[in-house]
Coordinates of C-alpha atoms and ligand atoms in Angstrom, one line a residue:
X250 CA 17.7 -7.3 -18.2
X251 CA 16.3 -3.8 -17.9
X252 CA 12.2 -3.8 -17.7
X253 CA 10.5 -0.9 -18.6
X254 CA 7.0 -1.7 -17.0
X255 CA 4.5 0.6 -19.1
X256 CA 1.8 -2.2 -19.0
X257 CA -0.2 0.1 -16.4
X258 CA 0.0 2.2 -13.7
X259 CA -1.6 -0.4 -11.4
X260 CA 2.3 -1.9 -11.2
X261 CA 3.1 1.3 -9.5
X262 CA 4.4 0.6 -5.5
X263 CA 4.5 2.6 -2.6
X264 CA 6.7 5.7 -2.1
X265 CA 8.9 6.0 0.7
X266 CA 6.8 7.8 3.0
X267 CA 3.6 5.8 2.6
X268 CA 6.4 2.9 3.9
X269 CA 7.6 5.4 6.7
X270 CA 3.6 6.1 7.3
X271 CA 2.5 2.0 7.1
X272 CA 5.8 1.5 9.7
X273 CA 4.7 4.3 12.4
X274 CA 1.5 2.4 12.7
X275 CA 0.2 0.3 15.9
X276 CA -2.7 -1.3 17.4
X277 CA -4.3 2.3 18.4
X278 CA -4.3 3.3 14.8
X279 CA -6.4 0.3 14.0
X280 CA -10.1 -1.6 14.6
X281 CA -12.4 -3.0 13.1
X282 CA -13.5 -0.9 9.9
X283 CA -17.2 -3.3 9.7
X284 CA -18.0 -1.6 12.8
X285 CA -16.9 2.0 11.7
X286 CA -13.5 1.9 14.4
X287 CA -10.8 1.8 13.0
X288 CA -9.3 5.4 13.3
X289 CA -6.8 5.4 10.0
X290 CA -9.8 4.6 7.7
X291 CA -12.2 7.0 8.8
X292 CA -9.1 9.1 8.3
X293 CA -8.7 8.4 5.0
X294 CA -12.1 8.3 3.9
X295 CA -12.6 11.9 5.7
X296 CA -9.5 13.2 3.6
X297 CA -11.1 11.8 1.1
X298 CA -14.1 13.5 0.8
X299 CA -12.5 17.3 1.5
X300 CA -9.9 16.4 -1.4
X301 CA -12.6 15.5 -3.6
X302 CA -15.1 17.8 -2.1
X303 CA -18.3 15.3 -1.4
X304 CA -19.7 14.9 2.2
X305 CA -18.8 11.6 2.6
X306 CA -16.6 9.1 1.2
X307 CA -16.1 5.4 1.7
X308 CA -12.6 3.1 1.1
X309 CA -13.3 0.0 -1.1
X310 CA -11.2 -3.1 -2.0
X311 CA -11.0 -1.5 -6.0
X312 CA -12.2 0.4 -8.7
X313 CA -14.0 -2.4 -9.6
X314 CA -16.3 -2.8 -6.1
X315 CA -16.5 1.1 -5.9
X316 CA -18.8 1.2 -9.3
X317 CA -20.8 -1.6 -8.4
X318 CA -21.0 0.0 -5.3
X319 CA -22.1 3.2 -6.3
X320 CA -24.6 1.6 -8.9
X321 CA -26.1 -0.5 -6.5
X322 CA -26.9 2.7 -4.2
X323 CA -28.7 4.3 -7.0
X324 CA -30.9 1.6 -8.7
X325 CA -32.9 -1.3 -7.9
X326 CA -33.1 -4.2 -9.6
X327 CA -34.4 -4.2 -13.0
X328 CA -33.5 -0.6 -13.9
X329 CA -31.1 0.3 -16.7
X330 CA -27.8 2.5 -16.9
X331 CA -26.6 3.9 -19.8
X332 CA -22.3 3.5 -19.9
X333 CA -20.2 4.8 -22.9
X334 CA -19.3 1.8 -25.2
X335 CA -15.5 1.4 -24.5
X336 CA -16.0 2.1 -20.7
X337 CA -14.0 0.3 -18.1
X338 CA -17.5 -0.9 -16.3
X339 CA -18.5 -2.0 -19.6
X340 CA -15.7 -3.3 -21.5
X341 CA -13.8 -4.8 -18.0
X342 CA -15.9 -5.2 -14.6
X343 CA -17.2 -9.0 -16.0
X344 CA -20.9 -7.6 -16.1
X345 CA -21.1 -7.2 -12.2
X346 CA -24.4 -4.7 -13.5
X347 CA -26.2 -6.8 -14.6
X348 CA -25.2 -10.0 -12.8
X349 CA -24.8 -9.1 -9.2
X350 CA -26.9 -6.0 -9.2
X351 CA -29.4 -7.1 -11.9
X352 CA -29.4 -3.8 -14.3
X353 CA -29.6 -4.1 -17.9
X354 CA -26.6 -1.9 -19.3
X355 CA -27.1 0.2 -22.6
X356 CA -23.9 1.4 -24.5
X357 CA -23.8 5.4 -25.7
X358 CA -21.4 6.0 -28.1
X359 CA -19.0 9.3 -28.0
X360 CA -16.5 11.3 -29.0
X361 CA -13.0 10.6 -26.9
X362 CA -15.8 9.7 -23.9
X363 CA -18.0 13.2 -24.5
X364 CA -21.1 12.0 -25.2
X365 CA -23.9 12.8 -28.3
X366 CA -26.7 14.8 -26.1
X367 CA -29.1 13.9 -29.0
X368 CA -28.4 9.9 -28.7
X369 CA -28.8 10.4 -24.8
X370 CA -32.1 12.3 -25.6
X371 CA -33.1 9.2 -27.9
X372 CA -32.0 6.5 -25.9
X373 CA -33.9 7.2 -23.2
X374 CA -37.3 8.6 -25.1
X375 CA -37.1 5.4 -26.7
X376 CA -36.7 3.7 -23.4
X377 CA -39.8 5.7 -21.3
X378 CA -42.0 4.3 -24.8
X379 CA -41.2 0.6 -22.9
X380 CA -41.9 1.4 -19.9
X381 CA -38.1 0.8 -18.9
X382 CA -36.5 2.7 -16.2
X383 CA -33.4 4.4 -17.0
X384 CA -31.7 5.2 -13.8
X385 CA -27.8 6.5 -13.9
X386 CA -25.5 7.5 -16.6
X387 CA -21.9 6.8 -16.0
X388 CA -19.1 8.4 -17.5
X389 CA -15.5 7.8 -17.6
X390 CA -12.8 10.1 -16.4
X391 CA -9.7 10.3 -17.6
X392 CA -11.2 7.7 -20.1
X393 CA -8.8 4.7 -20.6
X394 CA -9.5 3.4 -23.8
X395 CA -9.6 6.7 -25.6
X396 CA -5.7 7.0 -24.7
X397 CA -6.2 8.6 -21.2
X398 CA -8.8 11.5 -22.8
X399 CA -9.7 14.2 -20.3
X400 CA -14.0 14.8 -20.4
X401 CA -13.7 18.7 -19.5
X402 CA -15.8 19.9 -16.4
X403 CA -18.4 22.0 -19.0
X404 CA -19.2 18.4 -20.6
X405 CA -19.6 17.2 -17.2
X406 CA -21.7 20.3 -16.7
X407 CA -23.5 19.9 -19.3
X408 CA -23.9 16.3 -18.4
X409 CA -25.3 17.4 -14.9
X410 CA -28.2 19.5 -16.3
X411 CA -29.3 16.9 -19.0
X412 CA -29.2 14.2 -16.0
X413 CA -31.2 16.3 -13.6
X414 CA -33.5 17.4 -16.6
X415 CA -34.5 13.5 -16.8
X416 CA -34.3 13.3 -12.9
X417 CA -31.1 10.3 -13.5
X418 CA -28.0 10.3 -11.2
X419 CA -24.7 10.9 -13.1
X420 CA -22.0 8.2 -11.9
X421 CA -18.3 9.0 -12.5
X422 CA -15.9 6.3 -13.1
X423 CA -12.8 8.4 -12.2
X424 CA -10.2 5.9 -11.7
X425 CA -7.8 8.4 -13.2
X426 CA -9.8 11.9 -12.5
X427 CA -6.4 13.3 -10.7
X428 CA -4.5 12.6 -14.1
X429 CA -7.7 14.9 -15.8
X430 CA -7.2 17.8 -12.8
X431 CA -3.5 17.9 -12.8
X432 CA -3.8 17.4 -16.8
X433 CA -5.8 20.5 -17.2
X434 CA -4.3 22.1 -14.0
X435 CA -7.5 22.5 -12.0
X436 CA -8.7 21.6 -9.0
X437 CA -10.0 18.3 -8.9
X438 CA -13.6 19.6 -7.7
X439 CA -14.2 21.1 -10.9
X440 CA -15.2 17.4 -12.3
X441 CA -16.6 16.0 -8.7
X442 CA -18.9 19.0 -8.1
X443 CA -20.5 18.0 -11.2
X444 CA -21.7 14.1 -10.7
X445 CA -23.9 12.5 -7.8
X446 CA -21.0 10.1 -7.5
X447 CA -17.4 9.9 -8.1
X448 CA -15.4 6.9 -7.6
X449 CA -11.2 7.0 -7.7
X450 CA -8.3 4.6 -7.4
X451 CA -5.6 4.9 -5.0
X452 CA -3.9 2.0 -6.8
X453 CA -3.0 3.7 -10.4
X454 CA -0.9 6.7 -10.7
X455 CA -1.4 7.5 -6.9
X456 CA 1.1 3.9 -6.3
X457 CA -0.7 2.4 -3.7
X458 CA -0.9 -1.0 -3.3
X459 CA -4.4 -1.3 -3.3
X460 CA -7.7 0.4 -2.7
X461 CA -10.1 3.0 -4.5
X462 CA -12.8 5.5 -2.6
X463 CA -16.3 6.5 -3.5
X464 CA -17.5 9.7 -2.9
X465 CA -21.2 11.6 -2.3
X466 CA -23.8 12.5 -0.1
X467 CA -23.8 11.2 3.2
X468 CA -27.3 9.1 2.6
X469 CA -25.5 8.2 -0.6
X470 CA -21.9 6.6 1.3
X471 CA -24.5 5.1 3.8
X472 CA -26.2 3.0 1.4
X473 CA -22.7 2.4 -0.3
X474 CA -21.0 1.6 3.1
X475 CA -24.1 -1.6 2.9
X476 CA -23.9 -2.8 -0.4
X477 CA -19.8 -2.8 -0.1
X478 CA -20.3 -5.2 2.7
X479 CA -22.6 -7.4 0.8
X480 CA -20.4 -7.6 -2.2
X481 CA -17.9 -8.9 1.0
X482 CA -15.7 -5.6 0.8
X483 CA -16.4 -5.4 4.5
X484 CA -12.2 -5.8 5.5
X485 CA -11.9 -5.3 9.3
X486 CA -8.6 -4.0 10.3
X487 CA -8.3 -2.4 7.0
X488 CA -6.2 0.8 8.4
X489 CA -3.0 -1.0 7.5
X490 CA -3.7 -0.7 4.0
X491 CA -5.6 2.4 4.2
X492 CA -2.3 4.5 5.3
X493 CA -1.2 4.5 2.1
X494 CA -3.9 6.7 1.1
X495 CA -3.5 9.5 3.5
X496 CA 0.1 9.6 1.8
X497 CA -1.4 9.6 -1.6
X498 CA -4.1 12.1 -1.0
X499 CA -1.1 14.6 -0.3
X500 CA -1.3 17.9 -3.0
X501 CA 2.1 17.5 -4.0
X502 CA 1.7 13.6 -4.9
X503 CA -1.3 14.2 -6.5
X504 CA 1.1 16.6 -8.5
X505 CA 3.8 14.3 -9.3
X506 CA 1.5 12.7 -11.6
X507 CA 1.9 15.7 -14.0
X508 CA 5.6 13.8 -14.6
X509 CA 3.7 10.7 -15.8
X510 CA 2.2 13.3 -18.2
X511 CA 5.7 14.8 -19.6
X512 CA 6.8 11.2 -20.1
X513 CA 3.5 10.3 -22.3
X514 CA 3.9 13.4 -24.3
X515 CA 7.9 12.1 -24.6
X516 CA 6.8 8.7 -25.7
X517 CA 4.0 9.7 -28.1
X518 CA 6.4 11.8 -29.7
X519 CA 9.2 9.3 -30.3
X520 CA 6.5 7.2 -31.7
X521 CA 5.6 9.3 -33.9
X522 CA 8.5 10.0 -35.0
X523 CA 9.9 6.3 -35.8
X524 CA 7.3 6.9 -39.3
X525 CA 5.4 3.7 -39.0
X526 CA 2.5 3.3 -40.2
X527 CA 0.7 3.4 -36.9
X528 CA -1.1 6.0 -35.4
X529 CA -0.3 7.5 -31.8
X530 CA -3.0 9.6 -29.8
X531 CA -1.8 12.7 -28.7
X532 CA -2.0 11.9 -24.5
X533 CA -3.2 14.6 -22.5
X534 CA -2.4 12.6 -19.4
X535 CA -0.5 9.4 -18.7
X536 CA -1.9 7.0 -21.9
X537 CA -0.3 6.5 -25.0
X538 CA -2.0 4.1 -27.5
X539 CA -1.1 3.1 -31.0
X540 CA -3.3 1.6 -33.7
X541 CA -1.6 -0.9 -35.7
X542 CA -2.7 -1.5 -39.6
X543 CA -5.0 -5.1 -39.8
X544 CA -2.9 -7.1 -41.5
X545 CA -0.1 -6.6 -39.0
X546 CA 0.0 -9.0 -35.9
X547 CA -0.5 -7.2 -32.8
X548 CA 0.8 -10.1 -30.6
X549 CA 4.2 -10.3 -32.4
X550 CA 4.7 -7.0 -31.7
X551 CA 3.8 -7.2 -27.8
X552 CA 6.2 -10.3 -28.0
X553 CA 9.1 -8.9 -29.6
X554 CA 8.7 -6.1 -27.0
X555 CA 8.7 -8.2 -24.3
X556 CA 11.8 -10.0 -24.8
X557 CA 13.8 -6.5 -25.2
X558 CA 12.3 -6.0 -21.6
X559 CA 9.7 -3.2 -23.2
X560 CA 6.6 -4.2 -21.5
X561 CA 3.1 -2.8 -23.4
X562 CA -0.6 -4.4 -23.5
X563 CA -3.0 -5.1 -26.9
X564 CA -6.1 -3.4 -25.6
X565 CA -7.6 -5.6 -28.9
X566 CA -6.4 -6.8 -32.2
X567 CA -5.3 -3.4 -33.4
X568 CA -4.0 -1.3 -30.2
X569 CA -1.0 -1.5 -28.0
X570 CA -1.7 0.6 -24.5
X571 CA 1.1 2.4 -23.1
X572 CA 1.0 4.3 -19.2
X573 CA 3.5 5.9 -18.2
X574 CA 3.8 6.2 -13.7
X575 CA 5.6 6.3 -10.7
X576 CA 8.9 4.7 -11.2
X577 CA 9.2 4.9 -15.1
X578 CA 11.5 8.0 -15.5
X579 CA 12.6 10.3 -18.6
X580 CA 15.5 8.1 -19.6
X581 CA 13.0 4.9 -19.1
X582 CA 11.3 6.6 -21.9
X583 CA 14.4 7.5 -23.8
X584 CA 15.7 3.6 -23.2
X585 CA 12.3 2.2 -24.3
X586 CA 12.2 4.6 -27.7
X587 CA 15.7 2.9 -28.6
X588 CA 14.3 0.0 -27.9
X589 CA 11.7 0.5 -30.3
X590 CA 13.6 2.2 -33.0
X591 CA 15.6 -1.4 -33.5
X592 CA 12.8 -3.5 -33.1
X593 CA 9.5 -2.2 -34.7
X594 CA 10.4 -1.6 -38.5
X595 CA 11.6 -4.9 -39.1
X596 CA 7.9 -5.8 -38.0
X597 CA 5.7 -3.3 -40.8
Ligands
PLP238 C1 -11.2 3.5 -15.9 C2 -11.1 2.4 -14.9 N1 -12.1 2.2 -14.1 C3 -12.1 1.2 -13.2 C4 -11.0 0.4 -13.0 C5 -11.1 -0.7 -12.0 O1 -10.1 -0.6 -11.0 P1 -9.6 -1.9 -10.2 O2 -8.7 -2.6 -11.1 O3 -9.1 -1.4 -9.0 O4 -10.9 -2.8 -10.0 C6 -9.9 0.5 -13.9 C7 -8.8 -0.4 -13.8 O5 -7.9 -0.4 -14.6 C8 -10.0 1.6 -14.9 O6 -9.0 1.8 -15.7

């Protein structure tokens, strides 16, 4: 049976040339990375940090261990963050915050992940009347559960100020902040120039198997490089999986992800144009989601889906996640819409 993957683009595998890269490799192009030798990760993270225009930058396991990472090096114990309320580090990293780094977490609501400045402003009044200690805002870029949203660099400007105003570090959880440059066709360093701290996935739209970077200052990364080895991120030889990256870091890969975009667009619109009563999000980047009426049963939907080889996630009771990536192509799309055209109105 034909599978159209478009559960996420963490399914996405390696192009050829990160194969033809991971092949050219031998002992000299590896050490141990614990000790700071092995010569294709200091690569990477070098590449890195010029592509995403920080002083330093350091590989981590995942996306996952780069936030807690990056929180760690800016708090200590006790002190608060405030996240957006349908953030990844909120909705999806298991409390790690609060459990291994021992922050309490406070939700800010938003528009599409663009914050309220007046709810900041409150939140953190309100919180200096306790004698708490907020300590980092984080925001989310592109933003997942608001279909893929891009937060534009004068929000993140914005952002900046009211952070340094308060004397907070701003924390970027930019998984997807290549789908948000290529989106808007920018460079990348519009958004990163903008936070204290950026961390990005190598293992979404960029296809590789595994891995993510933070990026900052260099006393930043060093702090970083410690608590990654205390959350056991600490991986040795790791250059064999770190060759990917310097593949994926390449402009014109970063580019291909603008296809991903096309074939959201081509999808939403299909959708859209099926008349359900759902509603689709317009994607700017590679995230389509549709919001299904309450009385209809998500689940059957995902199922029926399923067996016609149309593979989609329930983000919750009432929306079905969509990413389009390297390796689903236009007549993917096309095959999947037919798909859906048989399938969905029998099920509204
Ligand atoms: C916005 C966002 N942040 C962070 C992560 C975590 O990445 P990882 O799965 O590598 O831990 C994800 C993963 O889907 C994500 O979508």
């Amino acid at each position: 049976m034909r599978i159209i993957d478009l559960r996420s683009d963490t399914f996405t595998k390696p192009n050829d040339k990160m194969w033809k890269q991971l092949r050219s490799l031998d002992n000299s192009n590896i050490g141990d990375d614990v000790f700071g030798e092995d010569p294709t990760v200091n690569a990477l993270e070098e590449k890195a940090a010029k592509v995403i225009g920080k002083e330093a930058a350091l590989y981590v396991t995942s996306g996952t261990q780069g936030n807690l990472v990056s929180l760690l090096s800016h708090t200590n114990r006790g002190d608060t963050i405030l996240v957006e309320e349908l953030s990844h580090i909120y909705q999806n990293e298991l409390s790690g915050a609060t459990q291994i780094a021992g922050l309490e977490v406070k939700t800010y609501s938003s528009n599409k992940g663009v914050p309220n400045f007046e709810e900041l402003s409150d939140l953190i009044e309100n919180d200096k009347k306790r004698d708490s200690s907020i300590k980092v805002i984080c925001s989310e870029n592109t933003h997942n559960y608001h279909g893929g949203a891009i937060i534009r660099p004068n929000v993140l400007k914005d952002l900046h100020k009211f952070v340094e105003k308060y004397e907070l570090k701003l924390h970027l959880d930019g998984a997807r902040i290549f789908n948000a440059a290529v989106g808007l066709n920018i460079p990348v360093t519009k958004f990163s120039k903008e936070v204290d701290s950026v961390m990005f996935c190598l293992s979404k739209g960029l296809s590789c198997p595994v891995g993510s970077l933070v990026a900052g200052s260099k006393n930043f990364i060093s702090k970083a490089r410690k608590y990654r080895k205390m959350v056991g991120g600490g991986m040795r030889q790791a250059g064999i999986i770190a060759s990917f990256g310097l593949v994926a870091l390449e402009i014109n890969w970063i580019q291909r992800l603008e296809e991903d975009h096309k074939n959201a667009k081509l999808l939403a619109k299909g959708l859209k144009n099926l008349n359900l009563p759902i509603e689709v999000n317009n994607p700017e980047t590679n995230i389509v989601i549709i919001s299904i009426p309450k009385e209809i049963r998500i689940g059957k939907i995902v199922r029926k889906l399923s067996d016609a080889g149309i593979l989609a996630f329930n983000i919750d009771k009432q929306r079905i996640r969509f990413v389009t990536h390297f390796g689903i192509y236009k007549d993917d799309i096309e095959y999947a819409l037919e798909k859906m055209e048989m399938l969905l109105p029998d099920l509204f």
